[in-house]
Amino acid sequence: MPVPVPQQRAVPAAEASNGTDLTLLVIEDDPAGTFSVPELSAATGARVRIRAARNLTEAGRLLTDDVDCILLDLALPSGDRGADADGLATLQHVLRIAPRHAVLALTAEDDAELAAEAVRVGAQDYLFRGELDGRLLSRAIRYAVERKRADVTQHKLTESRLRAQENARLERGLLPTPLLDGSDLRFAARYRPGRSRALLGGDFYDTVRTPDGTVHAMIGDVCGHGPDEAALGVELRIAWRALTLAGLCGDELLSTLQQVLEHERESEEIFATLCTVDIAPDGRRAGLCLAGHPAPLIARQGRAAHLLPYEDGGPALGLLPRARWPRRQVELGGSWSLMMYTDGLIEGRVGNGTQRLGQDGMVAMINRQLAEGLAGEDLLDAAVTHVRELNGGELTDDVAVLLLDRDQDTARDAAGHRAQNGGRGRSIPRPRPGQVSPAGAQRPPL
């Protein structure tokens, strides 16, 4: 006859303390001859309730939520478990029907090997039948309950660690890989989510090259930096890539993205800022659209870095239902570096006061670092590190920064190489986290 499995609960910590009532379920063919209830109560200093079961069928009925510990005689007759059942098989059955309860194995003094095996199988401790007294049993019960609680806690921690690793793999797969096959531009990016132990925040970015040779870059920021904002940022990034590859640009693209945001956001109060640039195939001109987002910074040879024009920007996505986002044409020149960033880079504090770095402070910082000869990956590393130092520690907001570089001489050589090879360009493989690709593309450090 199968033994019914009762609902289980976690054992509260207070139940194992001195002076607190304990309930012990004894599974033994003659439990009354093993110890006396008054002796056990005196030893524990608490009222001890004893429940006695002569077989596993009775034990299944008596195993309720208020049982703190189970004392199982490994010599229990196996009549209700089959002729070939042994003590370990009985123990394994008890562990299955009471996965959250502490279990003590009771065996003969000359069977130490079986006792040790019982602990290996899952019992919290073992006792020898001939040495059993109230004080020893009291100590064993308290130890078993505490050890079971520690085992349950460790199991939960392990499960939490595995979930965190799975989430990390999922988030890592959602980070963008630049599609710049055939471009002579160099790409670098840095990304730091504001929430701890996360890989994604509300900031997002992407870069793709369309078949006509235009390089499109985007960076954005969903208000907030929790998991919901991170998910919405990924949706907007993927939508932007699909729309861009489908040929949309400027106001038409941003209007469609706003529709995506309005359908996917949880609340009408959620909005997203965005900055897009589309760089002409010759690399000398670009179209700029701003949707409530900070303007990019450009650095040219022999000139100080400065912000691109931002007077003609439109509102953030999700604020106005029929907004428009004008596309402004800007001249880049032959050799240049274009840095796009989210407000996490400029809103960090400077010192212990209320002063923020701001865009002017960021421009001054970048100019100092350029004067020191920094460029590309090194420039981004230095910028993010310095902002953290000014803030006096980790930044609370998400930070995303991407950098596109063009060297006129390198671009001319690359164009000649493509002409000799029938127009075929270089292929940028998908880099592993932390690995720099041959074209300088790098996934954000994890």
PDB file of N, CA and C in Angstrom, residues 228-275:
ATOM      1  N   ASP A 228      12.751  45.479 -15.902  1.00  0.00           N
ATOM      2  CA  ASP A 228      11.712  45.816 -16.885  1.00  0.00           C
ATOM      3  C   ASP A 228      12.240  46.816 -17.902  1.00  0.00           C
ATOM      4  N   GLU A 229      12.985  47.818 -17.423  1.00  0.00           N
ATOM      5  CA  GLU A 229      13.565  48.807 -18.323  1.00  0.00           C
ATOM      6  C   GLU A 229      14.618  48.162 -19.223  1.00  0.00           C
ATOM      7  N   ALA A 230      15.384  47.204 -18.669  1.00  0.00           N
ATOM      8  CA  ALA A 230      16.375  46.503 -19.479  1.00  0.00           C
ATOM      9  C   ALA A 230      15.700  45.730 -20.607  1.00  0.00           C
ATOM     10  N   ALA A 231      14.583  45.061 -20.295  1.00  0.00           N
ATOM     11  CA  ALA A 231      13.863  44.311 -21.323  1.00  0.00           C
ATOM     12  C   ALA A 231      13.318  45.238 -22.398  1.00  0.00           C
ATOM     13  N   LEU A 232      12.781  46.392 -21.984  1.00  0.00           N
ATOM     14  CA  LEU A 232      12.253  47.339 -22.963  1.00  0.00           C
ATOM     15  C   LEU A 232      13.382  47.907 -23.824  1.00  0.00           C
ATOM     16  N   GLY A 233      14.543  48.169 -23.214  1.00  0.00           N
ATOM     17  CA  GLY A 233      15.675  48.648 -23.989  1.00  0.00           C
ATOM     18  C   GLY A 233      16.103  47.658 -25.056  1.00  0.00           C
ATOM     19  N   VAL A 234      16.105  46.367 -24.722  1.00  0.00           N
ATOM     20  CA  VAL A 234      16.456  45.339 -25.706  1.00  0.00           C
ATOM     21  C   VAL A 234      15.437  45.326 -26.838  1.00  0.00           C
ATOM     22  N   GLU A 235      14.155  45.447 -26.510  1.00  0.00           N
ATOM     23  CA  GLU A 235      13.122  45.467 -27.546  1.00  0.00           C
ATOM     24  C   GLU A 235      13.307  46.654 -28.490  1.00  0.00           C
ATOM     25  N   LEU A 236      13.602  47.822 -27.928  1.00  0.00           N
ATOM     26  CA  LEU A 236      13.794  48.998 -28.767  1.00  0.00           C
ATOM     27  C   LEU A 236      15.043  48.866 -29.635  1.00  0.00           C
ATOM     28  N   ARG A 237      16.101  48.291 -29.067  1.00  0.00           N
ATOM     29  CA  ARG A 237      17.319  48.120 -29.860  1.00  0.00           C
ATOM     30  C   ARG A 237      17.083  47.181 -31.039  1.00  0.00           C
ATOM     31  N   ILE A 238      16.439  46.062 -30.783  1.00  0.00           N
ATOM     32  CA  ILE A 238      16.183  45.097 -31.858  1.00  0.00           C
ATOM     33  C   ILE A 238      15.251  45.702 -32.906  1.00  0.00           C
ATOM     34  N   ALA A 239      14.238  46.454 -32.433  1.00  0.00           N
ATOM     35  CA  ALA A 239      13.325  47.107 -33.378  1.00  0.00           C
ATOM     36  C   ALA A 239      14.076  48.122 -34.231  1.00  0.00           C
ATOM     37  N   TRP A 240      14.988  48.893 -33.593  1.00  0.00           N
ATOM     38  CA  TRP A 240      15.778  49.872 -34.354  1.00  0.00           C
ATOM     39  C   TRP A 240      16.618  49.184 -35.419  1.00  0.00           C
ATOM     40  N   ARG A 241      17.255  48.087 -35.074  1.00  0.00           N
ATOM     41  CA  ARG A 241      18.093  47.377 -36.055  1.00  0.00           C
ATOM     42  C   ARG A 241      17.251  46.877 -37.217  1.00  0.00           C
ATOM     43  N   ALA A 242      16.089  46.288 -36.919  1.00  0.00           N
ATOM     44  CA  ALA A 242      15.239  45.763 -37.987  1.00  0.00           C
ATOM     45  C   ALA A 242      14.737  46.885 -38.889  1.00  0.00           C
ATOM     46  N   LEU A 243      14.296  47.995 -38.279  1.00  0.00           N
ATOM     47  CA  LEU A 243      13.794  49.114 -39.075  1.00  0.00           C
ATOM     48  C   LEU A 243      14.901  49.744 -39.913  1.00  0.00           C
ATOM     49  N   THR A 244      16.094  49.834 -39.346  1.00  0.00           N
ATOM     50  CA  THR A 244      17.218  50.415 -40.083  1.00  0.00           C
ATOM     51  C   THR A 244      17.591  49.548 -41.280  1.00  0.00           C
ATOM     52  N   LEU A 245      17.676  48.246 -41.061  1.00  0.00           N
ATOM     53  CA  LEU A 245      18.002  47.344 -42.173  1.00  0.00           C
ATOM     54  C   LEU A 245      16.893  47.307 -43.213  1.00  0.00           C
ATOM     55  N   ALA A 246      15.667  47.668 -42.793  1.00  0.00           N
ATOM     56  CA  ALA A 246      14.552  47.730 -43.744  1.00  0.00           C
ATOM     57  C   ALA A 246      14.530  49.038 -44.521  1.00  0.00           C
ATOM     58  N   GLY A 247      15.440  49.979 -44.199  1.00  0.00           N
ATOM     59  CA  GLY A 247      15.563  51.207 -44.977  1.00  0.00           C
ATOM     60  C   GLY A 247      14.995  52.448 -44.328  1.00  0.00           C
ATOM     61  N   LEU A 248      14.454  52.361 -43.101  1.00  0.00           N
ATOM     62  CA  LEU A 248      13.915  53.541 -42.440  1.00  0.00           C
ATOM     63  C   LEU A 248      15.039  54.364 -41.826  1.00  0.00           C
ATOM     64  N   CYS A 249      14.783  55.682 -41.733  1.00  0.00           N
ATOM     65  CA  CYS A 249      15.792  56.577 -41.187  1.00  0.00           C
ATOM     66  C   CYS A 249      15.099  57.836 -40.683  1.00  0.00           C
ATOM     67  N   GLY A 250      15.765  58.558 -39.783  1.00  0.00           N
ATOM     68  CA  GLY A 250      15.279  59.850 -39.338  1.00  0.00           C
ATOM     69  C   GLY A 250      13.929  59.806 -38.664  1.00  0.00           C
ATOM     70  N   ASP A 251      13.077  60.772 -39.018  1.00  0.00           N
ATOM     71  CA  ASP A 251      11.781  60.935 -38.359  1.00  0.00           C
ATOM     72  C   ASP A 251      10.894  59.705 -38.535  1.00  0.00           C
ATOM     73  N   GLU A 252      10.916  59.090 -39.712  1.00  0.00           N
ATOM     74  CA  GLU A 252      10.081  57.920 -39.950  1.00  0.00           C
ATOM     75  C   GLU A 252      10.465  56.773 -39.017  1.00  0.00           C
ATOM     76  N   LEU A 253      11.761  56.573 -38.834  1.00  0.00           N
ATOM     77  CA  LEU A 253      12.221  55.502 -37.945  1.00  0.00           C
ATOM     78  C   LEU A 253      11.839  55.789 -36.488  1.00  0.00           C
ATOM     79  N   LEU A 254      12.063  57.026 -36.026  1.00  0.00           N
ATOM     80  CA  LEU A 254      11.774  57.353 -34.636  1.00  0.00           C
ATOM     81  C   LEU A 254      10.277  57.314 -34.356  1.00  0.00           C
ATOM     82  N   SER A 255       9.460  57.718 -35.307  1.00  0.00           N
ATOM     83  CA  SER A 255       8.008  57.632 -35.126  1.00  0.00           C
ATOM     84  C   SER A 255       7.563  56.189 -34.955  1.00  0.00           C
ATOM     85  N   THR A 256       8.154  55.298 -35.739  1.00  0.00           N
ATOM     86  CA  THR A 256       7.810  53.879 -35.612  1.00  0.00           C
ATOM     87  C   THR A 256       8.306  53.311 -34.291  1.00  0.00           C
ATOM     88  N   LEU A 257       9.509  53.714 -33.872  1.00  0.00           N
ATOM     89  CA  LEU A 257      10.022  53.270 -32.575  1.00  0.00           C
ATOM     90  C   LEU A 257       9.124  53.744 -31.432  1.00  0.00           C
ATOM     91  N   GLN A 258       8.595  54.950 -31.555  1.00  0.00           N
ATOM     92  CA  GLN A 258       7.681  55.425 -30.509  1.00  0.00           C
ATOM     93  C   GLN A 258       6.448  54.539 -30.429  1.00  0.00           C
ATOM     94  N   GLN A 259       5.944  54.070 -31.558  1.00  0.00           N
ATOM     95  CA  GLN A 259       4.805  53.163 -31.538  1.00  0.00           C
ATOM     96  C   GLN A 259       5.164  51.862 -30.821  1.00  0.00           C
ATOM     97  N   VAL A 260       6.373  51.357 -31.074  1.00  0.00           N
ATOM     98  CA  VAL A 260       6.824  50.150 -30.370  1.00  0.00           C
ATOM     99  C   VAL A 260       6.864  50.395 -28.867  1.00  0.00           C
ATOM    100  N   LEU A 261       7.420  51.525 -28.469  1.00  0.00           N
ATOM    101  CA  LEU A 261       7.504  51.863 -27.051  1.00  0.00           C
ATOM    102  C   LEU A 261       6.124  51.957 -26.423  1.00  0.00           C
ATOM    103  N   GLU A 262       5.205  52.616 -27.098  1.00  0.00           N
ATOM    104  CA  GLU A 262       3.859  52.795 -26.541  1.00  0.00           C
ATOM    105  C   GLU A 262       3.138  51.469 -26.361  1.00  0.00           C
ATOM    106  N   HIS A 263       3.408  50.518 -27.232  1.00  0.00           N
ATOM    107  CA  HIS A 263       2.755  49.211 -27.118  1.00  0.00           C
ATOM    108  C   HIS A 263       3.421  48.314 -26.081  1.00  0.00           C
ATOM    109  N   GLU A 264       4.724  48.484 -25.859  1.00  0.00           N
ATOM    110  CA  GLU A 264       5.461  47.566 -25.003  1.00  0.00           C
ATOM    111  C   GLU A 264       5.640  48.054 -23.562  1.00  0.00           C
ATOM    112  N   ARG A 265       5.530  49.330 -23.310  1.00  0.00           N
ATOM    113  CA  ARG A 265       5.782  49.842 -21.959  1.00  0.00           C
ATOM    114  C   ARG A 265       4.646  49.460 -21.016  1.00  0.00           C
ATOM    115  N   GLU A 266       4.976  49.349 -19.730  1.00  0.00           N
ATOM    116  CA  GLU A 266       3.994  48.968 -18.722  1.00  0.00           C
ATOM    117  C   GLU A 266       3.158  50.150 -18.262  1.00  0.00           C
ATOM    118  N   SER A 267       3.683  51.344 -18.404  1.00  0.00           N
ATOM    119  CA  SER A 267       2.995  52.534 -17.926  1.00  0.00           C
ATOM    120  C   SER A 267       3.202  53.667 -18.908  1.00  0.00           C
ATOM    121  N   GLU A 268       2.222  54.569 -18.997  1.00  0.00           N
ATOM    122  CA  GLU A 268       2.344  55.715 -19.884  1.00  0.00           C
ATOM    123  C   GLU A 268       3.403  56.697 -19.406  1.00  0.00           C
ATOM    124  N   GLU A 269       3.869  56.546 -18.180  1.00  0.00           N
ATOM    125  CA  GLU A 269       4.905  57.433 -17.658  1.00  0.00           C
ATOM    126  C   GLU A 269       6.303  57.046 -18.137  1.00  0.00           C
ATOM    127  N   ILE A 270       6.433  55.872 -18.735  1.00  0.00           N
ATOM    128  CA  ILE A 270       7.754  55.415 -19.187  1.00  0.00           C
ATOM    129  C   ILE A 270       8.075  56.021 -20.545  1.00  0.00           C
ATOM    130  N   PHE A 271       9.270  56.564 -20.667  1.00  0.00           N
ATOM    131  CA  PHE A 271       9.721  57.147 -21.925  1.00  0.00           C
ATOM    132  C   PHE A 271      11.166  56.710 -22.172  1.00  0.00           C
ATOM    133  N   ALA A 272      11.679  57.051 -23.338  1.00  0.00           N
ATOM    134  CA  ALA A 272      13.058  56.694 -23.693  1.00  0.00           C
ATOM    135  C   ALA A 272      13.670  57.829 -24.498  1.00  0.00           C
ATOM    136  N   THR A 273      14.894  58.173 -24.181  1.00  0.00           N
ATOM    137  CA  THR A 273      15.641  59.134 -24.999  1.00  0.00           C
ATOM    138  C   THR A 273      16.464  58.366 -26.036  1.00  0.00           C
ATOM    139  N   LEU A 274      16.789  59.045 -27.131  1.00  0.00           N
ATOM    140  CA  LEU A 274      17.479  58.347 -28.217  1.00  0.00           C
ATOM    141  C   LEU A 274      18.303  59.338 -29.028  1.00  0.00           C
ATOM    142  N   CYS A 275      19.449  58.855 -29.488  1.00  0.00           N
ATOM    143  CA  CYS A 275      20.298  59.613 -30.405  1.00  0.00           C
ATOM    144  C   CYS A 275      20.679  58.689 -31.548  1.00  0.00           C
TER     145      CYS A 275
END
